[in-house]
Short mmCIF file of C-alpha atoms in Angstrom, two decimals:
data_model
loop_
_atom_site.label_atom_id
_atom_site.label_comp_id
_atom_site.label_asym_id
_atom_site.label_seq_id
_atom_site.Cartn_x
_atom_site.Cartn_y
_atom_site.Cartn_z
CA MET A 570 -10.16 16.47 1.65
CA GLU A 571 -7.12 14.10 1.21
CA LEU A 572 -8.34 11.97 4.31
CA PHE A 573 -11.75 11.82 2.83
CA PHE A 574 -10.15 10.51 -0.55
CA ASP A 575 -8.14 7.95 1.42
CA LEU A 576 -11.34 6.63 3.16
CA VAL A 577 -12.83 5.91 -0.14
CA PHE A 578 -9.64 4.20 -1.45
CA VAL A 579 -9.39 1.96 1.58
CA PHE A 580 -12.95 0.73 0.78
CA THR A 581 -11.06 -1.01 -2.06
CA LEU A 582 -8.94 -2.77 0.46
CA THR A 583 -11.95 -3.79 2.41
CA GLN A 584 -13.53 -5.28 -0.68
CA LEU A 585 -10.34 -7.16 -1.46
CA THR A 586 -10.45 -8.72 2.00
CA VAL A 587 -14.15 -9.73 1.27
CA LEU A 588 -12.96 -11.32 -1.97
CA LEU A 589 -10.01 -13.18 -0.31
CA ALA A 590 -12.08 -14.38 2.88
CA ALA A 591 -14.66 -15.87 0.43
CA ASP A 592 -12.04 -18.25 -1.03
CA LEU A 593 -8.68 -18.32 0.78
CA SER A 594 -6.64 -20.13 -1.99
CA PHE A 595 -3.51 -19.34 -3.72
CA ALA A 596 -5.27 -18.48 -7.00
CA THR A 597 -7.60 -15.94 -5.31
CA ALA A 598 -4.53 -14.44 -3.39
CA GLY A 599 -2.58 -14.08 -6.66
CA ARG A 600 -5.78 -12.21 -8.08
CA VAL A 601 -5.99 -9.99 -5.02
CA ALA A 602 -2.43 -9.02 -5.44
CA LEU A 603 -2.95 -8.24 -9.01
CA ILE A 604 -5.95 -5.94 -8.45
CA PHE A 605 -4.31 -4.07 -5.58
CA VAL A 606 -1.08 -3.43 -7.61
CA VAL A 607 -3.09 -1.95 -10.24
CA LEU A 608 -5.18 0.16 -7.80
CA PHE A 609 -2.36 1.22 -5.45
CA TRP A 610 -0.43 2.66 -8.57
CA MET A 611 -3.11 5.22 -9.09
CA TYR A 612 -3.54 5.81 -5.44
CA GLY A 613 0.28 6.78 -5.30
CA ALA A 614 -0.16 8.78 -8.41
CA TYR A 615 -2.89 10.94 -6.63
CA ALA A 616 -0.82 11.14 -3.31
CA TYR A 617 1.91 12.59 -5.53
CA LEU A 618 -0.45 14.87 -7.30
CA THR A 619 -2.14 16.44 -4.29
CA ASN A 620 1.51 16.87 -2.83
CA GLN A 621 2.20 19.19 -5.91
CA VAL A 622 -1.26 20.30 -6.82
CA PRO A 623 -3.25 20.76 -3.46
CA PRO A 624 -7.02 20.67 -3.58
CA ASP A 625 -7.45 24.26 -2.66
CA ARG A 626 -9.69 25.37 -5.42
CA PRO A 627 -13.19 24.41 -5.96
CA SER A 628 -12.48 23.04 -9.52
CA ARG A 629 -9.64 20.83 -8.13
CA ARG A 630 -11.84 19.72 -5.22
CA LEU A 631 -14.62 18.65 -7.75
CA LEU A 632 -12.16 16.91 -9.97
CA LEU A 633 -10.76 15.09 -6.95
CA MET A 634 -14.24 13.93 -5.85
CA LEU A 635 -14.94 12.74 -9.38
CA GLY A 636 -11.86 10.63 -8.98
CA MET A 637 -13.22 9.29 -5.68
CA GLY A 638 -16.18 8.23 -7.54
CA GLY A 639 -14.03 6.24 -9.88
CA PHE A 640 -12.48 4.44 -7.07
CA LEU A 641 -15.89 3.64 -5.48
CA VAL A 642 -16.86 2.13 -8.81
CA CYS A 643 -13.88 -0.12 -8.76
CA ALA A 644 -14.49 -0.96 -5.12
CA LEU A 645 -18.06 -2.02 -5.72
CA ALA A 646 -16.93 -4.11 -8.63
CA ILE A 647 -14.10 -6.01 -6.97
CA PRO A 648 -15.87 -8.94 -5.34
CA ARG A 649 -17.08 -10.27 -8.86
CA VAL A 650 -14.23 -8.57 -10.92
CA PHE A 651 -13.19 -11.85 -12.55
CA ASP A 652 -16.67 -13.08 -13.02
CA ASP A 653 -19.21 -10.40 -14.54
CA THR A 654 -18.05 -6.97 -13.36
CA GLY A 655 -14.50 -6.70 -14.95
CA VAL A 656 -15.71 -4.10 -17.46
CA VAL A 657 -17.37 -2.04 -14.87
CA PHE A 658 -14.20 -2.08 -12.73
CA GLY A 659 -12.11 -1.18 -15.95
CA LEU A 660 -14.29 1.87 -16.81
CA GLY A 661 -14.30 2.96 -13.15
CA PHE A 662 -10.45 2.80 -13.33
CA LEU A 663 -10.22 4.69 -16.68
CA LEU A 664 -12.32 7.57 -14.95
CA VAL A 665 -9.61 7.54 -12.09
CA VAL A 666 -6.86 7.93 -14.71
CA VAL A 667 -8.46 10.65 -16.83
CA VAL A 668 -9.18 12.80 -13.71
CA HIS A 669 -5.65 12.46 -12.51
CA THR A 670 -4.28 13.47 -15.88
CA ALA A 671 -6.50 16.43 -16.08
CA LEU A 672 -5.41 17.58 -12.64
CA TYR A 673 -1.69 16.88 -13.36
CA THR A 674 -1.88 19.29 -16.50
CA ARG A 675 -2.64 22.10 -13.99
CA SER A 676 0.92 22.01 -12.77
CA HIS A 677 2.99 20.21 -15.25
CA GLY A 678 1.52 21.35 -18.37
CA TRP A 679 0.19 19.34 -21.23
CA ASP A 680 3.34 17.39 -21.57
CA SER A 681 1.93 15.32 -18.66
CA VAL A 682 -0.61 13.87 -20.97
CA TRP A 683 2.04 11.81 -22.34
CA TYR A 684 2.52 9.69 -19.20
CA GLY A 685 -1.25 9.80 -18.69
CA VAL A 686 -1.42 7.82 -21.97
CA SER A 687 0.37 4.81 -20.51
CA ASN A 688 -1.90 4.82 -17.50
CA ALA A 689 -5.00 4.95 -19.68
CA LEU A 690 -3.66 2.05 -21.83
CA ALA A 691 -3.39 0.14 -18.58
CA ALA A 692 -7.09 0.91 -17.68
CA LEU A 693 -8.07 -0.12 -21.03
CA SER A 694 -6.18 -3.47 -20.60
CA VAL A 695 -8.03 -4.03 -17.24
CA THR A 696 -11.28 -3.24 -19.01
CA ALA A 697 -10.53 -5.68 -21.78
CA ALA A 698 -9.74 -8.35 -19.08
CA GLY A 699 -13.41 -8.10 -18.16
CA LEU A 700 -14.36 -9.68 -21.66
CA PHE A 701 -12.15 -12.76 -20.91
CA ASP A 702 -11.76 -15.71 -18.45
CA GLY A 703 -8.96 -17.69 -16.98
CA LEU A 704 -5.32 -16.96 -18.11
CA ALA A 705 -6.24 -14.48 -20.76
CA ALA A 706 -7.91 -12.23 -18.24
CA ASP A 707 -4.92 -12.74 -15.84
CA GLY A 708 -2.50 -11.79 -18.74
CA LEU A 709 -4.36 -8.64 -19.40
CA TRP A 710 -4.02 -7.54 -15.81
CA VAL A 711 -0.28 -8.40 -15.88
CA LEU A 712 -0.04 -6.29 -19.04
CA ALA A 713 -1.85 -3.37 -17.20
CA ILE A 714 1.00 -3.62 -14.48
CA VAL A 715 3.84 -3.57 -17.11
CA LEU A 716 2.11 -0.57 -18.78
CA GLN A 717 2.02 1.22 -15.37
CA PHE A 718 5.53 0.53 -14.48
CA VAL A 719 6.72 2.01 -17.83
CA THR A 720 4.99 5.38 -16.82
CA PRO A 721 7.95 6.62 -14.67
CA TYR A 722 10.26 6.08 -17.64
CA VAL A 723 7.79 8.03 -19.93
CA ALA A 724 7.46 10.84 -17.25
CA GLU A 725 11.42 11.38 -17.38
CA HIS A 726 12.30 10.60 -20.85
CA GLY A 727 9.19 10.74 -22.82
CA PRO A 728 8.44 12.53 -26.03
CA GLY A 729 9.96 16.00 -26.73
CA ARG A 730 8.62 18.57 -24.40
CA ARG A 731 7.23 21.83 -25.97
CA ASP A 732 8.61 23.97 -23.38
CA GLY A 733 12.21 22.59 -23.84
CA ARG A 734 12.49 20.96 -20.24
CA SER A 735 15.21 18.46 -20.26
CA PRO A 736 14.92 15.16 -18.34
CA ASP A 737 17.18 16.57 -15.42
CA ALA A 738 14.72 19.52 -15.21
CA MET A 739 11.79 16.97 -15.13
CA ARG A 740 13.47 14.96 -12.23
CA VAL A 741 13.87 18.12 -10.38
CA GLN A 742 10.20 19.02 -10.83
CA LEU A 743 9.09 15.46 -9.93
CA GLY A 744 11.19 15.60 -6.92
CA SER A 745 9.72 18.92 -5.52
CA LEU A 746 7.94 17.14 -2.86
CA ASP A 747 6.84 18.46 0.68
CA PRO A 748 8.33 15.53 2.67
CA ALA A 749 6.20 16.22 5.82
CA HIS A 750 3.04 16.09 3.72
CA PHE A 751 4.01 13.11 1.73
CA VAL A 752 5.15 10.97 4.73
CA GLU A 753 1.95 12.10 6.62
CA ARG A 754 -0.41 11.20 3.88
CA HIS A 755 0.94 7.65 3.57
CA GLY A 756 0.91 7.25 7.23
CA LEU A 757 -2.72 8.14 7.40
CA LEU A 758 -3.43 5.59 4.75
CA LEU A 759 -1.68 2.93 6.70
CA ILE A 760 -3.66 3.86 10.01
CA ILE A 761 -6.93 3.63 8.02
CA ALA A 762 -5.93 0.27 6.51
CA LEU A 763 -4.92 -1.05 9.93
CA GLY A 764 -8.48 -0.24 10.91
CA GLU A 765 -9.54 -2.93 8.44
CA SER A 766 -7.74 -5.48 10.63
CA VAL A 767 -9.69 -3.94 13.75
CA ILE A 768 -13.02 -4.31 11.89
CA SER A 769 -12.42 -7.87 10.83
CA ILE A 770 -12.45 -8.78 14.73
CA GLY A 771 -16.22 -7.66 14.77
CA VAL A 772 -16.99 -9.47 11.54
CA GLY A 773 -15.22 -12.57 12.70
CA ILE A 774 -17.11 -12.64 16.16
CA GLY A 775 -20.52 -12.06 14.30
CA ASP A 776 -23.31 -13.39 16.53
CA LEU A 777 -21.08 -15.71 18.52
CA PRO A 778 -21.76 -15.76 22.30
CA LEU A 779 -19.36 -13.22 24.13
CA THR A 780 -17.30 -15.69 26.26
CA PRO A 781 -14.08 -15.09 28.09
CA GLY A 782 -12.32 -17.17 25.36
CA LEU A 783 -13.82 -14.95 22.61
CA PHE A 784 -12.67 -11.94 24.30
CA GLY A 785 -9.26 -13.32 24.79
CA GLY A 786 -9.02 -13.94 21.02
CA ALA A 787 -10.31 -10.52 20.10
CA PHE A 788 -7.71 -8.86 22.40
CA LEU A 789 -4.98 -11.10 20.82
CA ALA A 790 -6.18 -9.79 17.33
CA LEU A 791 -6.15 -6.29 18.59
CA ALA A 792 -2.67 -6.60 20.09
CA LEU A 793 -1.49 -8.00 16.54
CA ALA A 794 -2.75 -4.87 14.96
CA VAL A 795 -1.05 -2.74 17.59
CA THR A 796 2.17 -4.36 17.25
CA LEU A 797 2.17 -3.63 13.41
CA TRP A 798 1.08 -0.15 14.31
CA TRP A 799 4.26 -0.03 16.54
CA THR A 800 6.45 -1.50 13.83
CA TYR A 801 6.09 1.41 11.72
CA PHE A 802 4.81 4.44 13.54
CA VAL A 803 7.21 4.47 16.61
CA ARG A 804 10.23 5.36 14.52
CA ASP A 805 9.92 4.81 10.82
CA GLU A 806 7.65 7.79 10.08
CA GLU A 807 9.95 10.31 11.63
CA GLY A 808 13.08 8.78 10.01
CA ALA A 809 11.51 8.72 6.70
CA GLU A 810 10.83 12.40 6.80
CA ALA A 811 14.39 13.26 7.89
CA SER A 812 15.59 11.05 5.07
CA PHE A 813 13.40 12.67 2.36
CA ARG A 814 14.69 16.16 3.32
CA ALA A 815 18.35 14.90 3.13
CA THR A 816 17.71 13.64 -0.32
CA PRO A 817 18.35 16.02 -3.42
CA ALA A 818 15.32 16.95 -5.36
CA PRO A 819 16.40 15.00 -8.57
CA ASP A 820 16.57 11.69 -6.55
CA ARG A 821 13.60 12.33 -4.26
CA TRP A 822 10.92 11.18 -6.66
CA ARG A 823 12.80 7.75 -7.09
CA LEU A 824 13.07 7.40 -3.38
CA ALA A 825 9.32 8.21 -3.11
CA MET A 826 8.68 5.28 -5.63
CA ASN A 827 10.98 2.86 -4.00
CA ALA A 828 9.71 3.46 -0.36
CA TYR A 829 6.08 4.44 -0.71
CA TYR A 830 4.95 2.33 -3.77
CA TYR A 831 7.34 -0.75 -4.02
CA ALA A 832 7.70 -1.18 -0.17
CA PHE A 833 4.24 -0.11 0.81
CA LEU A 834 2.52 -2.66 -1.46
CA PRO A 835 3.41 -5.70 0.54
CA MET A 836 2.62 -3.83 3.80
CA LEU A 837 -0.96 -2.96 2.67
CA VAL A 838 -1.57 -6.36 0.92
CA GLY A 839 -0.25 -7.85 4.13
CA ILE A 840 -2.82 -6.17 6.19
CA ALA A 841 -5.69 -7.35 3.82
CA PHE A 842 -4.54 -10.96 4.19
CA LEU A 843 -4.22 -10.58 7.90
CA ALA A 844 -7.67 -9.24 8.08
CA ALA A 845 -9.14 -12.16 5.95
CA GLY A 846 -7.32 -14.47 8.45
CA VAL A 847 -8.49 -12.95 11.55
CA LYS A 848 -12.09 -13.06 10.24
CA LYS A 849 -11.80 -16.85 9.77
CA ALA A 850 -9.78 -17.56 12.88
CA LEU A 851 -11.96 -15.78 15.67
CA GLY A 852 -14.82 -18.14 15.03
CA HIS A 853 -12.66 -21.23 15.45
CA LEU A 854 -10.23 -20.19 18.28
CA THR A 855 -10.01 -23.65 19.78
CA GLU A 856 -9.99 -25.56 16.57
CA HIS A 857 -7.60 -26.31 13.79
CA LEU A 858 -7.65 -23.92 10.91
CA HIS A 859 -7.52 -24.86 7.28
CA THR A 860 -4.16 -24.17 5.55
CA GLY A 861 -5.67 -21.05 3.81
CA PRO A 862 -6.69 -19.21 6.86
CA ALA A 863 -3.50 -20.18 8.87
CA LEU A 864 -1.33 -18.85 5.97
CA ALA A 865 -3.40 -15.77 5.68
CA LEU A 866 -2.75 -14.89 9.23
CA ALA A 867 1.08 -15.62 9.22
CA GLY A 868 1.52 -14.53 5.76
CA GLY A 869 -0.15 -11.20 6.32
CA VAL A 870 2.35 -10.48 9.19
CA VAL A 871 5.11 -11.71 6.96
CA LEU A 872 4.28 -9.49 4.08
CA PHE A 873 3.93 -6.45 6.35
CA LEU A 874 7.52 -7.21 7.76
CA VAL A 875 9.14 -7.68 4.33
CA GLY A 876 7.57 -4.49 3.23
CA ASP A 877 8.91 -2.69 6.32
CA VAL A 878 12.25 -3.98 5.73
CA ALA A 879 12.23 -2.79 2.16
CA PHE A 880 10.94 0.54 3.25
CA ARG A 881 13.67 1.00 5.85
CA ALA A 882 16.34 -0.14 3.44
CA ALA A 883 14.92 2.55 0.85
CA MET A 884 15.03 5.15 3.53
CA ARG A 885 18.46 3.97 4.90
CA LEU A 886 16.74 3.50 8.35
CA ARG A 887 18.36 0.75 10.67
CA PRO A 888 18.29 -1.81 12.03
CA LEU A 889 16.96 -4.29 9.52
CA ARG A 890 18.24 -7.54 11.04
CA PHE A 891 15.70 -7.94 13.84
CA ARG A 892 12.69 -7.47 11.36
CA ALA A 893 14.11 -9.54 8.64
CA THR A 894 14.74 -12.47 11.24
CA ALA A 895 11.15 -12.06 12.49
CA ALA A 896 9.64 -12.80 9.10
CA PRO A 897 10.48 -16.44 8.67
CA VAL A 898 9.71 -17.08 12.35
CA ALA A 899 6.14 -15.55 11.85
CA LEU A 900 5.64 -17.68 8.73
CA ALA A 901 6.31 -20.78 10.97
CA THR A 902 3.43 -19.91 13.29
CA ALA A 903 1.10 -21.01 10.47
CA PHE A 904 1.89 -24.58 11.66
CA LEU A 905 0.36 -23.82 14.87
CA GLY A 906 -2.86 -22.68 13.42
CA ALA A 907 -3.12 -25.54 11.14
CA ARG A 908 -1.85 -28.43 13.58
CA VAL A 909 -2.76 -27.11 16.93
CA PHE A 910 -5.48 -24.31 17.22
CA ALA A 911 -6.14 -20.78 15.84
CA GLY A 912 -5.68 -19.21 19.34
CA ALA A 913 -2.19 -20.51 19.46
CA GLU A 914 -1.22 -19.00 16.06
CA LEU A 915 -2.58 -15.64 17.08
CA LEU A 916 -0.52 -15.71 20.46
CA ALA A 917 2.55 -16.84 18.71
CA LEU A 918 2.26 -13.98 16.16
CA VAL A 919 2.03 -11.46 18.91
CA ALA A 920 4.87 -12.97 20.92
CA VAL A 921 7.01 -12.90 17.81
CA LEU A 922 6.33 -9.25 17.07
CA MET A 923 6.73 -8.22 20.75
CA THR A 924 9.87 -10.02 20.94
CA MET A 925 11.16 -8.39 17.81
CA LEU A 926 10.35 -5.02 18.97
CA GLY A 927 11.84 -5.59 22.41
CA THR A 928 15.15 -7.07 21.04
CA GLU A 929 15.51 -4.19 18.79
CA ALA A 930 14.95 -1.60 21.41
CA ARG A 931 17.48 -3.28 23.72
CA TRP A 932 20.27 -4.45 21.32
CA GLY A 933 20.16 -1.85 18.60
CA THR A 934 22.72 0.93 18.54
CA PRO A 935 21.75 4.42 19.98
CA ALA A 936 21.38 5.81 16.35
CA GLU A 937 19.36 2.78 15.39
CA ARG A 938 17.03 3.06 18.51
CA ALA A 939 16.52 6.75 17.54
CA GLY A 940 15.46 5.80 14.08
CA GLU A 941 18.11 8.07 12.63
CA PRO A 942 18.81 7.45 8.95
CA LYS A 943 22.28 6.83 7.66
CA SER A 944 24.44 9.54 6.12
CA PRO A 945 22.54 11.51 3.52
CA ALA A 946 25.46 10.92 1.10
CA LEU A 947 24.26 7.36 0.67
CA HIS A 948 20.88 8.40 -0.63
CA GLU A 949 21.02 7.14 -4.15
CA PRO A 950 18.13 5.98 -6.26
CA ALA A 951 17.59 2.21 -6.31
#
């Protein structure tokens, strides 16, 4: 059921790639980031929800399906959300929020309505943005993000609770996560998102003749997706679960926020940018790319690496230095796409990531190569 939910949510990422590919400009990139920050906040809220309120009853499944419907409305409205479908997007998002709050009352009581209020106000802000253009609309989207970021504070320190629970008790309840489920759930999301970069290969090729050169470009694009998969899944996932288990419950929910929201955001946005760049590059492998597609390719990889470094830092996984060093080198490959040809940039990005992974495996300490987290005593909320 949760994987089905994730498939619908990732359709929003697909639509963001469509929006970005239609206009690879800094303005569009900024708006894509605004949309995804708002959407991913509620995805994270649902991942947290189903970890504590599993959809194991018909009423819960039906409500979760209604939430899926809300995300579908948002996804369908994305391509023209800053033109004429902003209100539709906002109303779909409001449905997502209302369903989430209703489900959360099943385990956390009616006190959870209080932090559903800030999420609802964020949804109303997005809806109002659909009535405006330009900076006014952008400002209302930023306001929605601010309201969302206030929600954890409301959850922990909000209005007095009728059952007398203290903030400390709330932190324990919020941190009562199943680490294996939470880590696996976000890993599945990342796998599905990486599938978007694979789909972009077919979209980018379109009706072009299947020449050896085109196959070479397609294999390079696939190799790029594989190296990103390797970057996270070969050690980070197991280390993250161990780190979660070593973290006391009162601190675990903040660790989840730091690692699986703040750090995952650039990773997922990076995949969307990369997919848009691949779509543009595969049809012009032997040609210069415009600045936008070249930066989308390299910038997507950079965002993924920056997010992964932040994720590892939050989870106390080591090493960080190889991945942090690879990020600016990957960004420099945009010069090859813009000044040499697209195929050269793809090849260089694959080489950078393979060198990073190989160097890390060769020169990391034994504990680092095993992906072991540092001492549990170091786990403190950021």
